[in-house]
Coordinates of C-alpha atoms and ligand atoms in Angstrom, one line a residue:
M1 CA 0.0 0.0 0.0
P2 CA 2.0 3.0 -1.2
R3 CA 0.5 5.6 1.1
R4 CA 0.9 3.8 4.3
S5 CA 4.2 4.1 6.2
P6 CA 5.3 2.3 9.3
S7 CA 3.0 3.2 12.2
D8 CA 5.7 3.6 14.8
L9 CA 7.2 6.8 13.4
R10 CA 7.0 10.1 15.2
W11 CA 6.5 13.6 13.7
S12 CA 10.2 14.4 13.8
D13 CA 10.9 11.4 11.7
V14 CA 7.7 10.6 9.8
T15 CA 9.0 12.0 6.6
P16 CA 12.5 10.9 5.6
K17 CA 13.1 12.1 2.1
S18 CA 14.2 8.7 0.9
L19 CA 11.0 7.0 2.1
F20 CA 8.9 9.6 0.4
L21 CA 10.8 9.4 -2.8
S22 CA 10.7 5.6 -2.9
R23 CA 7.0 5.7 -2.2
R24 CA 6.4 8.1 -5.1
H25 CA 8.6 6.0 -7.2
F26 CA 6.6 3.0 -6.3
I27 CA 3.4 4.7 -7.3
G28 CA 4.9 5.5 -10.6
A29 CA 6.2 2.0 -11.2
A30 CA 3.2 0.2 -9.9
G31 CA 0.9 2.0 -12.2
A32 CA -2.5 3.7 -12.0
L33 CA -4.3 0.6 -10.6
A34 CA -2.4 0.4 -7.4
F35 CA -2.5 4.1 -6.9
A36 CA -6.2 4.4 -7.5
S37 CA -7.0 1.7 -5.1
T38 CA -5.2 3.4 -2.2
A39 CA -5.7 7.1 -2.9
R40 CA -9.3 7.6 -3.9
A41 CA -10.2 10.8 -5.8
A42 CA -6.5 11.4 -6.3
E43 CA -5.1 13.7 -8.9
P44 CA -2.4 12.5 -11.2
P45 CA 0.9 13.3 -9.4
G46 CA 1.8 15.6 -12.3
D47 CA -1.1 17.9 -11.3
L48 CA 0.3 18.5 -7.8
T49 CA 0.5 22.2 -6.8
P50 CA 4.2 23.2 -6.6
R51 CA 5.6 23.1 -3.0
E52 CA 6.6 26.7 -3.4
A53 CA 3.0 27.8 -3.9
I54 CA 1.6 25.6 -1.1
T55 CA 4.1 27.1 1.4
T56 CA 3.9 30.8 0.4
Y57 CA 0.3 31.4 -0.5
N58 CA -1.5 30.8 2.8
N59 CA -4.3 31.8 5.1
F60 CA -3.3 31.8 8.7
Y61 CA -4.8 34.9 10.2
E62 CA -2.8 34.4 13.4
F63 CA 0.1 35.8 11.4
G64 CA -1.7 38.5 9.3
F65 CA -4.3 38.9 6.6
D66 CA -2.0 38.8 3.6
K67 CA -1.3 35.5 1.8
S68 CA 2.4 36.1 2.2
D69 CA 2.2 36.9 6.0
P70 CA 2.2 33.3 7.3
S71 CA 5.4 32.3 5.5
K72 CA 7.0 35.6 6.6
Y73 CA 6.0 35.5 10.2
A74 CA 5.1 31.9 11.3
G75 CA 8.8 31.2 12.1
S76 CA 8.3 32.7 15.5
M77 CA 5.8 30.0 16.5
T78 CA 7.2 27.5 19.0
I79 CA 6.1 24.0 18.0
D80 CA 8.4 21.9 20.2
P81 CA 7.3 20.9 22.8
W82 CA 3.7 20.4 21.6
S83 CA 0.8 18.7 23.2
V84 CA -2.9 18.3 22.4
E85 CA -5.5 18.4 25.1
I86 CA -8.4 16.0 24.5
A87 CA -11.5 16.9 26.5
G88 CA -15.2 16.5 26.8
L89 CA -17.2 13.3 26.2
V90 CA -14.3 10.8 25.9
D91 CA -13.2 7.9 28.1
R92 CA -9.6 8.9 28.1
P93 CA -9.3 12.7 28.3
G94 CA -6.0 14.4 29.0
R95 CA -3.1 16.3 27.7
Y96 CA -1.2 14.1 25.2
D97 CA 2.3 14.9 24.0
L98 CA 2.6 15.0 20.2
A99 CA 4.6 11.8 20.1
D100 CA 1.8 10.1 22.0
V101 CA -0.8 11.6 19.6
L102 CA 1.1 10.1 16.7
K103 CA 1.8 6.8 18.4
D104 CA 0.7 3.8 16.3
Q105 CA -1.1 5.9 13.8
P106 CA -0.7 4.9 10.1
I107 CA 1.0 8.0 8.7
G108 CA 0.9 7.9 4.9
E109 CA 0.5 10.1 1.9
H110 CA -2.9 11.3 0.8
I111 CA -3.2 13.5 -2.2
Y112 CA -6.2 15.8 -1.8
R113 CA -7.6 18.8 -3.4
L114 CA -8.0 21.9 -1.2
R115 CA -10.7 24.3 -2.3
C116 CA -10.8 27.7 -0.6
V117 CA -14.0 29.7 -0.3
E118 CA -12.2 32.6 -1.9
G119 CA -12.3 30.7 -5.2
W120 CA -8.8 29.1 -5.5
S121 CA -7.7 25.5 -5.1
M122 CA -4.6 23.5 -4.8
V123 CA -3.7 19.8 -5.0
I124 CA -1.6 18.8 -1.9
P125 CA 0.3 15.6 -1.2
W126 CA -0.3 15.5 2.6
L127 CA 1.3 13.2 5.1
G128 CA -1.1 12.3 7.8
F129 CA -3.4 9.7 9.3
P130 CA -7.2 9.5 9.7
L131 CA -8.6 11.4 12.7
A132 CA -10.8 8.4 13.4
G133 CA -7.7 6.5 14.6
L134 CA -7.1 9.1 17.4
L135 CA -10.8 9.4 18.3
N136 CA -11.2 5.7 18.6
R137 CA -8.2 5.6 20.9
V138 CA -9.5 8.2 23.3
G139 CA -13.0 6.6 23.2
P140 CA -15.9 8.9 22.3
Q141 CA -18.8 8.4 24.8
S142 CA -22.3 7.7 23.6
G143 CA -23.5 11.3 24.1
A144 CA -20.7 12.7 21.8
T145 CA -22.1 14.0 18.5
F146 CA -19.7 16.8 17.5
V147 CA -15.9 17.4 17.6
A148 CA -14.5 20.9 18.4
F149 CA -11.0 21.9 17.5
E150 CA -8.9 24.8 18.7
T151 CA -5.6 26.4 17.4
L152 CA -2.8 27.8 19.5
A153 CA -3.2 31.5 20.3
R154 CA 0.0 33.0 21.6
P155 CA 0.1 36.8 21.1
E156 CA 3.8 37.1 21.7
E157 CA 4.5 34.7 18.9
M158 CA 1.6 35.6 16.6
P159 CA 1.3 39.2 15.3
G160 CA -2.3 38.7 14.1
V161 CA -3.3 37.5 17.5
K162 CA -1.6 40.4 19.1
R163 CA -3.5 42.8 16.8
R164 CA -6.7 40.9 17.4
L165 CA -7.4 40.4 13.6
L166 CA -10.1 37.9 14.5
D167 CA -11.6 36.5 17.7
F168 CA -8.9 34.1 18.6
P169 CA -8.3 31.3 19.3
Y170 CA -9.4 30.0 16.0
V171 CA -12.0 27.3 16.5
E172 CA -13.7 24.8 14.2
G173 CA -15.9 21.9 14.4
L174 CA -17.3 18.7 12.7
R175 CA -20.1 16.4 13.3
L176 CA -18.7 13.2 14.8
D177 CA -19.6 11.1 11.7
E178 CA -17.8 13.7 9.5
A179 CA -14.8 13.5 11.8
M180 CA -14.8 9.7 11.7
N181 CA -14.9 9.6 7.8
P182 CA -11.7 8.0 6.5
L183 CA -11.0 11.0 4.3
T184 CA -10.7 13.3 7.4
L185 CA -7.0 13.6 8.3
L186 CA -4.7 14.9 10.9
A187 CA -1.8 16.1 8.7
T188 CA 1.8 16.1 9.8
G189 CA 3.5 16.9 6.6
L190 CA 3.4 17.6 2.9
Y191 CA 5.6 16.7 0.0
G192 CA 7.4 14.2 2.2
D193 CA 8.6 16.7 4.7
P194 CA 7.2 17.8 8.1
L195 CA 4.6 20.6 7.9
E196 CA 6.0 24.1 7.5
K197 CA 4.7 26.3 10.3
Q198 CA 2.7 28.5 7.9
N199 CA 0.8 25.3 6.8
G200 CA -0.2 24.5 10.4
A201 CA 2.7 22.6 12.0
P202 CA 3.0 20.4 13.8
L203 CA -0.6 19.0 13.4
R204 CA -3.5 20.3 11.4
L205 CA -6.9 19.1 10.3
V206 CA -7.6 18.3 6.6
V207 CA -11.2 17.8 5.5
P208 CA -11.0 17.7 1.7
W209 CA -14.7 17.9 0.8
K210 CA -15.2 21.1 2.8
Y211 CA -14.0 24.7 2.2
G212 CA -10.4 25.2 3.3
F213 CA -11.4 27.3 6.4
K214 CA -12.6 24.1 8.1
S215 CA -9.0 22.7 7.9
I216 CA -7.9 24.2 11.2
K217 CA -4.1 24.6 11.8
S218 CA -1.8 24.0 14.7
V219 CA -4.3 22.2 16.7
V220 CA -3.9 22.2 20.5
K221 CA -7.3 21.1 21.7
I222 CA -9.9 18.6 20.6
T223 CA -13.2 18.4 22.5
L224 CA -16.0 15.9 22.0
T225 CA -19.4 17.6 22.6
S226 CA -23.1 16.9 22.6
G227 CA -24.0 20.2 20.9
Q228 CA -22.8 21.9 17.7
P229 CA -19.7 23.9 18.6
P230 CA -19.1 27.5 17.6
T231 CA -16.7 28.1 14.7
T232 CA -14.6 31.2 14.0
W233 CA -16.1 32.2 10.6
Q234 CA -19.7 31.4 11.5
R235 CA -19.4 33.5 14.6
L236 CA -17.9 36.4 12.6
Q237 CA -20.4 36.4 9.7
P238 CA -23.1 33.7 9.9
S239 CA -24.8 34.8 6.7
E240 CA -21.5 34.0 4.7
Y241 CA -20.1 31.0 6.6
G242 CA -22.1 28.0 7.7
F243 CA -21.1 25.2 10.0
Y244 CA -21.1 22.6 7.2
A245 CA -19.1 24.5 4.6
N246 CA -19.3 21.6 2.1
V247 CA -17.8 22.5 -1.3
N248 CA -20.9 23.1 -3.4
P249 CA -20.8 24.7 -6.8
G250 CA -24.6 25.2 -6.7
V251 CA -24.6 27.4 -3.6
D252 CA -22.7 30.7 -3.9
H253 CA -21.1 32.6 -1.2
P254 CA -22.5 36.2 -1.1
R255 CA -19.2 37.6 -2.3
W256 CA -17.7 34.8 -4.4
S257 CA -19.2 32.4 -7.0
Q258 CA -18.5 28.8 -6.0
A259 CA -19.1 27.4 -9.5
S260 CA -15.5 27.5 -10.7
E261 CA -12.0 27.9 -9.3
R262 CA -8.5 29.0 -10.1
R263 CA -5.8 26.4 -9.5
I264 CA -2.9 28.1 -7.7
G265 CA 0.4 27.6 -9.5
E266 CA -1.1 27.4 -13.0
G267 CA -0.8 31.2 -13.7
F268 CA -3.5 33.8 -13.5
F269 CA -4.6 33.4 -17.1
A270 CA -5.1 29.6 -17.0
P271 CA -8.7 28.7 -17.6
R272 CA -10.7 28.3 -14.4
R273 CA -11.8 24.8 -13.6
D274 CA -15.4 23.7 -12.7
T275 CA -15.8 23.2 -9.0
L276 CA -17.0 19.7 -8.2
M277 CA -19.8 18.8 -5.7
F278 CA -18.1 18.0 -2.4
N279 CA -14.8 18.9 -4.1
G280 CA -14.9 15.7 -6.1
Y281 CA -15.4 13.4 -3.0
A282 CA -19.2 12.9 -3.4
G283 CA -18.8 9.1 -3.7
E284 CA -17.3 9.0 -0.2
V285 CA -19.3 11.6 1.7
A286 CA -22.6 12.5 0.0
G287 CA -24.3 9.8 2.2
L288 CA -23.5 11.9 5.3
Y289 CA -26.0 14.5 4.2
T290 CA -28.9 12.4 3.0
G291 CA -32.2 14.4 3.5
M292 CA -30.4 17.6 4.3
D293 CA -31.1 20.8 2.4
L294 CA -27.5 21.9 1.6
A295 CA -28.6 25.4 0.6
V296 CA -29.9 25.9 4.2
N297 CA -27.2 23.9 5.8
Y298 CA -24.3 25.7 3.9
Ligands
MTE301 N1 -6.4 27.7 10.7 C1 -6.1 28.7 11.5 N2 -5.8 28.4 12.8 N3 -6.1 30.0 11.1 C2 -6.5 30.4 9.9 O1 -6.5 31.5 9.6 N4 -7.2 29.6 7.7 C3 -8.0 28.5 7.0 C4 -7.4 27.2 7.2 N5 -7.0 26.9 8.6 C5 -6.8 29.3 9.0 C6 -6.7 27.9 9.4 C7 -8.2 28.8 5.6 S1 -9.3 30.1 5.3 C8 -7.7 28.0 4.6 S2 -8.1 28.3 3.0 C9 -6.7 27.0 4.9 O2 -6.3 27.0 6.4 C10 -5.4 27.3 4.2 O3 -4.5 26.3 4.4 P1 -3.0 26.5 3.7 O4 -2.5 27.8 4.0 O5 -2.2 25.3 4.3 O6 -3.3 26.3 2.2

């Protein structure tokens, strides 16, 4: 299975270059069949967004509003030591060191599209593992129906937090069944290397069928709840940002059409691409929303 790596690796050594290169080489040599069976909805590797674009065109408002601010200023964020507090309706709550969070999780490569609500997209070769593995380990209790996430908020290391650009800490949430879907990842790296700080090191959420703002970075707390948790963007502007935020070309954002997208790295004059329902992952996730009006639950 090319996108699975040994499960006993830690963040600091999850991504040796040689392993990554040999895995990619294997994908090429083994052909499309092996690749398709392990990375559903994958793009051909040739369509990957260049690493340079993924690491310099960012949204991470803790470091400023400009797309170039995170790569300029995130260097000041301390990510070692790092721990994640797991709280709420779980059997084994507590503060887990990063190494403990990663312990026994099957870290591997997952090539996913990321579609931002602003109308651009990327194709990113993440390294990470399904969030479900961690949730199963801490044991959601029967009353848990949602999962809330929180990002580090350290004004002395984060100029955007200091200037109160948003109501920090940045918070997000998923329904528990969305969080348990195999597509939902905790990412530790990209392009075979540990995550850059501007991309949400050392650990960030990736939910590929939802707009990018759901993919919360630099996670320090995960809480299992019985009620729907508040989310940063919904709290700021509920008419523009819903809790679900599923990619949906048929439901426009008040300020941006969601029907098409610009692929970052292709140049500004490249033709826009049609946006796909659930960002192309309908086969995997449409069933989560059976009977829901997605124009109301946007
Ligand atoms: N997480 C935090 N903590 N703060 C943020 O500002 N921005 C979100 C999301 N996660 C954001 C965040 C938005 S709007 C997008 S599009 C993606 O991160 C961008 O991820 P990338 O910069 O790695 O491409």
